[in-house]
PDB file of C-alpha atoms in Angstrom:
ATOM      1  CA  VAL A  73      86.726  91.890  86.143  1.00 97.00           C
ATOM      2  CA  GLN A  74      87.057  89.230  88.663  1.00 98.00           C
ATOM      3  CA  LEU A  75      86.957  89.110  92.429  1.00 98.00           C
ATOM      4  CA  GLN A  76      88.406  85.719  93.815  1.00 97.00           C
ATOM      5  CA  ALA A  77      87.525  85.041  97.600  1.00 97.00           C
ATOM      6  CA  SER A  78      89.498  82.466  99.457  1.00 97.00           C
ATOM      7  CA  GLY A  79      90.296  81.442 102.922  1.00 98.00           C
ATOM      8  CA  GLY A  80      86.999  80.131 103.979  1.00 97.00           C
ATOM      9  CA  GLY A  81      86.638  76.871 106.135  1.00 97.00           C
ATOM     10  CA  LEU A  82      85.472  74.996 109.280  1.00 98.00           C
ATOM     11  CA  VAL A  83      86.663  76.440 112.577  1.00 98.00           C
ATOM     12  CA  GLN A  84      85.701  76.159 116.120  1.00 98.00           C
ATOM     13  CA  ALA A  85      83.844  78.674 118.003  1.00 98.00           C
ATOM     14  CA  GLY A  86      86.579  81.219 119.380  1.00 98.00           C
ATOM     15  CA  GLY A  87      88.864  80.605 116.360  1.00 98.00           C
ATOM     16  CA  SER A  88      90.010  82.875 113.747  1.00 98.00           C
ATOM     17  CA  LEU A  89      90.239  82.736 109.929  1.00 98.00           C
ATOM     18  CA  ARG A  90      91.396  85.245 107.383  1.00 98.00           C
ATOM     19  CA  LEU A  91      89.712  85.597 104.102  1.00 98.00           C
ATOM     20  CA  SER A  92      91.471  87.103 100.924  1.00 98.00           C
ATOM     21  CA  CYS A  93      89.865  88.660  97.858  1.00 98.00           C
ATOM     22  CA  ALA A  94      92.030  89.016  94.751  1.00 98.00           C
ATOM     23  CA  ALA A  95      90.792  91.438  92.084  1.00 98.00           C
ATOM     24  CA  SER A  96      91.827  91.512  88.539  1.00 98.00           C
ATOM     25  CA  GLY A  97      90.570  93.397  85.662  1.00 97.00           C
ATOM     26  CA  LEU A  98      89.902  96.656  87.243  1.00 97.00           C
ATOM     27  CA  THR A  99      91.951  99.718  88.699  1.00 97.00           C
ATOM     28  CA  PHE A 100      91.677  98.438  92.329  1.00 97.00           C
ATOM     29  CA  SER A 101      92.644 101.761  93.899  1.00 96.00           C
ATOM     30  CA  ASN A 102      89.527 103.370  92.511  1.00 96.00           C
ATOM     31  CA  TYR A 103      87.138 101.075  94.422  1.00 97.00           C
ATOM     32  CA  HIS A 104      86.254 100.754  98.169  1.00 97.00           C
ATOM     33  CA  MET A 105      86.009  97.012  99.096  1.00 98.00           C
ATOM     34  CA  GLY A 106      83.297  95.531 101.064  1.00 98.00           C
ATOM     35  CA  TRP A 107      82.477  92.162 102.581  1.00 98.00           C
ATOM     36  CA  PHE A 108      78.982  90.778 102.838  1.00 98.00           C
ATOM     37  CA  ARG A 109      77.634  87.527 104.159  1.00 98.00           C
ATOM     38  CA  GLN A 110      74.741  85.358 103.343  1.00 98.00           C
ATOM     39  CA  ALA A 111      73.646  82.636 105.828  1.00 97.00           C
ATOM     40  CA  PRO A 112      71.138  79.964 104.758  1.00 93.00           C
ATOM     41  CA  GLY A 113      67.659  81.355 104.464  1.00 95.00           C
ATOM     42  CA  LYS A 114      68.719  84.752 105.054  1.00 97.00           C
ATOM     43  CA  GLU A 115      69.260  87.820 103.324  1.00 97.00           C
ATOM     44  CA  ARG A 116      72.956  89.084 102.352  1.00 97.00           C
ATOM     45  CA  GLU A 117      74.095  91.322 104.896  1.00 97.00           C
ATOM     46  CA  PHE A 118      76.961  94.030 104.970  1.00 98.00           C
ATOM     47  CA  VAL A 119      79.929  92.850 107.135  1.00 98.00           C
ATOM     48  CA  GLY A 120      82.422  95.988 106.644  1.00 98.00           C
ATOM     49  CA  ILE A 121      84.068  98.179 104.142  1.00 97.00           C
ATOM     50  CA  ILE A 122      87.320  99.651 103.612  1.00 97.00           C
ATOM     51  CA  THR A 123      87.862 102.931 101.507  1.00 96.00           C
ATOM     52  CA  TRP A 124      90.145 102.874  98.583  1.00 96.00           C
ATOM     53  CA  SER A 125      93.224 104.549 100.555  1.00 95.00           C
ATOM     54  CA  SER A 126      92.716 102.560 103.616  1.00 95.00           C
ATOM     55  CA  ASP A 127      91.944 105.644 105.528  1.00 95.00           C
ATOM     56  CA  ASN A 128      88.630 104.380 106.957  1.00 96.00           C
ATOM     57  CA  THR A 129      86.693 101.193 107.688  1.00 97.00           C
ATOM     58  CA  TYR A 130      83.155 100.724 108.880  1.00 97.00           C
ATOM     59  CA  TYR A 131      81.709  97.352 110.410  1.00 97.00           C
ATOM     60  CA  ALA A 132      78.489  96.095 110.988  1.00 97.00           C
ATOM     61  CA  ASP A 133      77.696  96.108 114.770  1.00 97.00           C
ATOM     62  CA  SER A 134      77.622  92.367 114.946  1.00 97.00           C
ATOM     63  CA  VAL A 135      81.038  92.174 113.998  1.00 98.00           C
ATOM     64  CA  LYS A 136      82.744  95.049 115.340  1.00 98.00           C
ATOM     65  CA  GLY A 137      85.900  94.623 117.637  1.00 98.00           C
ATOM     66  CA  ARG A 138      86.242  90.945 116.239  1.00 98.00           C
ATOM     67  CA  PHE A 139      86.762  91.396 112.484  1.00 98.00           C
ATOM     68  CA  THR A 140      89.250  93.817 110.596  1.00 98.00           C
ATOM     69  CA  ILE A 141      89.367  94.629 107.069  1.00 98.00           C
ATOM     70  CA  SER A 142      92.684  95.686 105.402  1.00 98.00           C
ATOM     71  CA  ARG A 143      93.810  95.884 101.905  1.00 98.00           C
ATOM     72  CA  ASP A 144      97.192  95.861  99.625  1.00 98.00           C
ATOM     73  CA  ASN A 145      96.595  98.057  96.737  1.00 97.00           C
ATOM     74  CA  ALA A 146     100.049  96.790  95.411  1.00 97.00           C
ATOM     75  CA  LYS A 147      98.590  93.198  95.238  1.00 98.00           C
ATOM     76  CA  ASN A 148      95.117  94.419  94.432  1.00 98.00           C
ATOM     77  CA  THR A 149      93.741  92.268  97.495  1.00 98.00           C
ATOM     78  CA  VAL A 150      91.451  92.957 100.362  1.00 98.00           C
ATOM     79  CA  TYR A 151      91.523  90.903 103.527  1.00 98.00           C
ATOM     80  CA  LEU A 152      89.174  89.881 106.209  1.00 98.00           C
ATOM     81  CA  GLN A 153      90.670  89.031 109.444  1.00 98.00           C
ATOM     82  CA  MET A 154      88.036  87.275 111.660  1.00 98.00           C
ATOM     83  CA  ASN A 155      88.511  86.552 115.180  1.00 98.00           C
ATOM     84  CA  THR A 156      86.712  85.261 118.108  1.00 98.00           C
ATOM     85  CA  LEU A 157      84.284  83.521 115.710  1.00 98.00           C
ATOM     86  CA  LYS A 158      80.649  82.622 116.781  1.00 98.00           C
ATOM     87  CA  PRO A 159      78.512  80.021 115.241  1.00 97.00           C
ATOM     88  CA  GLU A 160      76.174  82.758 114.072  1.00 97.00           C
ATOM     89  CA  ASP A 161      79.206  84.024 112.147  1.00 98.00           C
ATOM     90  CA  THR A 162      78.527  80.893 109.728  1.00 98.00           C
ATOM     91  CA  ALA A 163      77.627  82.032 106.040  1.00 98.00           C
ATOM     92  CA  VAL A 164      79.048  82.533 102.707  1.00 98.00           C
ATOM     93  CA  TYR A 165      81.339  85.390 102.566  1.00 98.00           C
ATOM     94  CA  TYR A 166      81.463  87.825  99.510  1.00 98.00           C
ATOM     95  CA  CYS A 167      83.601  90.565  98.538  1.00 98.00           C
ATOM     96  CA  ALA A 168      82.407  93.286  96.389  1.00 98.00           C
ATOM     97  CA  ALA A 169      83.830  96.377  94.626  1.00 98.00           C
ATOM     98  CA  ARG A 170      82.405  99.825  95.049  1.00 96.00           C
ATOM     99  CA  LEU A 171      83.365 102.837  92.839  1.00 96.00           C
ATOM    100  CA  ARG A 172      84.707 105.974  94.837  1.00 93.00           C
ATOM    101  CA  GLY A 173      82.230 108.520  94.888  1.00 87.00           C
ATOM    102  CA  THR A 174      79.021 106.568  94.901  1.00 84.00           C
ATOM    103  CA  GLY A 175      77.993 107.955  98.324  1.00 81.00           C
ATOM    104  CA  TYR A 176      78.115 106.570 102.078  1.00 82.00           C
ATOM    105  CA  ASN A 177      75.484 104.071 102.471  1.00 88.00           C
ATOM    106  CA  TYR A 178      77.944 101.278 102.451  1.00 91.00           C
ATOM    107  CA  GLY A 179      75.341  98.570 103.320  1.00 91.00           C
ATOM    108  CA  ASN A 180      73.571  99.457  99.866  1.00 94.00           C
ATOM    109  CA  LYS A 181      74.117  96.100  97.823  1.00 94.00           C
ATOM    110  CA  ARG A 182      73.051  97.810  94.742  1.00 94.00           C
ATOM    111  CA  ALA A 183      75.765 100.469  94.882  1.00 94.00           C
ATOM    112  CA  TYR A 184      78.469  97.629  94.460  1.00 97.00           C
ATOM    113  CA  SER A 185      79.797  97.285  90.904  1.00 96.00           C
ATOM    114  CA  TYR A 186      81.231  93.806  91.208  1.00 98.00           C
ATOM    115  CA  TRP A 187      81.004  90.520  93.458  1.00 98.00           C
ATOM    116  CA  GLY A 188      82.931  87.742  94.310  1.00 96.00           C
ATOM    117  CA  GLN A 189      81.824  84.215  94.068  1.00 94.00           C
ATOM    118  CA  GLY A 190      81.946  83.676  97.967  1.00 94.00           C
ATOM    119  CA  THR A 191      83.720  81.662 100.043  1.00 98.00           C
ATOM    120  CA  GLN A 192      82.008  79.269 102.922  1.00 98.00           C
ATOM    121  CA  VAL A 193      82.806  79.811 106.708  1.00 98.00           C
ATOM    122  CA  THR A 194      81.383  77.513 109.030  1.00 98.00           C
ATOM    123  CA  VAL A 195      81.809  77.958 112.757  1.00 98.00           C
ATOM    124  CA  SER A 196      81.087  75.006 114.980  1.00 97.00           C
ATOM    125  CA  SER A 197      80.088  75.272 118.648  1.00 94.00           C
TER     126      SER A 197
END
C-alpha cells in the first residue's frame, strides 16, 4: 500500500494550496481518508476526514471553514483544499487511510492503517 501526498509548498498568509494524496495497493472505497499535520516540536494533529462515500466530512476547529476535503474514488485520490492560510498552518501534512467500520473517533491516529510520507506546507506572514 502506498499513499503519495503532494502539492505542498511555500505560500503567503491569506493564500491557498491544494494537497493531493494518491493511493495504491488498497481498495480505496473501503477506507475513510484523513489528513493530519505536524508542526516542528508538536504532536501530529487531526485536520479532517472524509468518509468512504464522501457523504460526510469532519474538521478540526482550527481549520473549519477554511479547509475542504474531497475525494475521487475513481482516481483513488483524496484532496485537501486549504484557503485563507495562516502562518500557524505551517506543518508537514500527512494523509492517512482508515478502514470503514473502525469507529468514530476520527482523531485517533492509531485507528489509521496506512500513512503517506507527508508534504511540507509553509505559510509566510
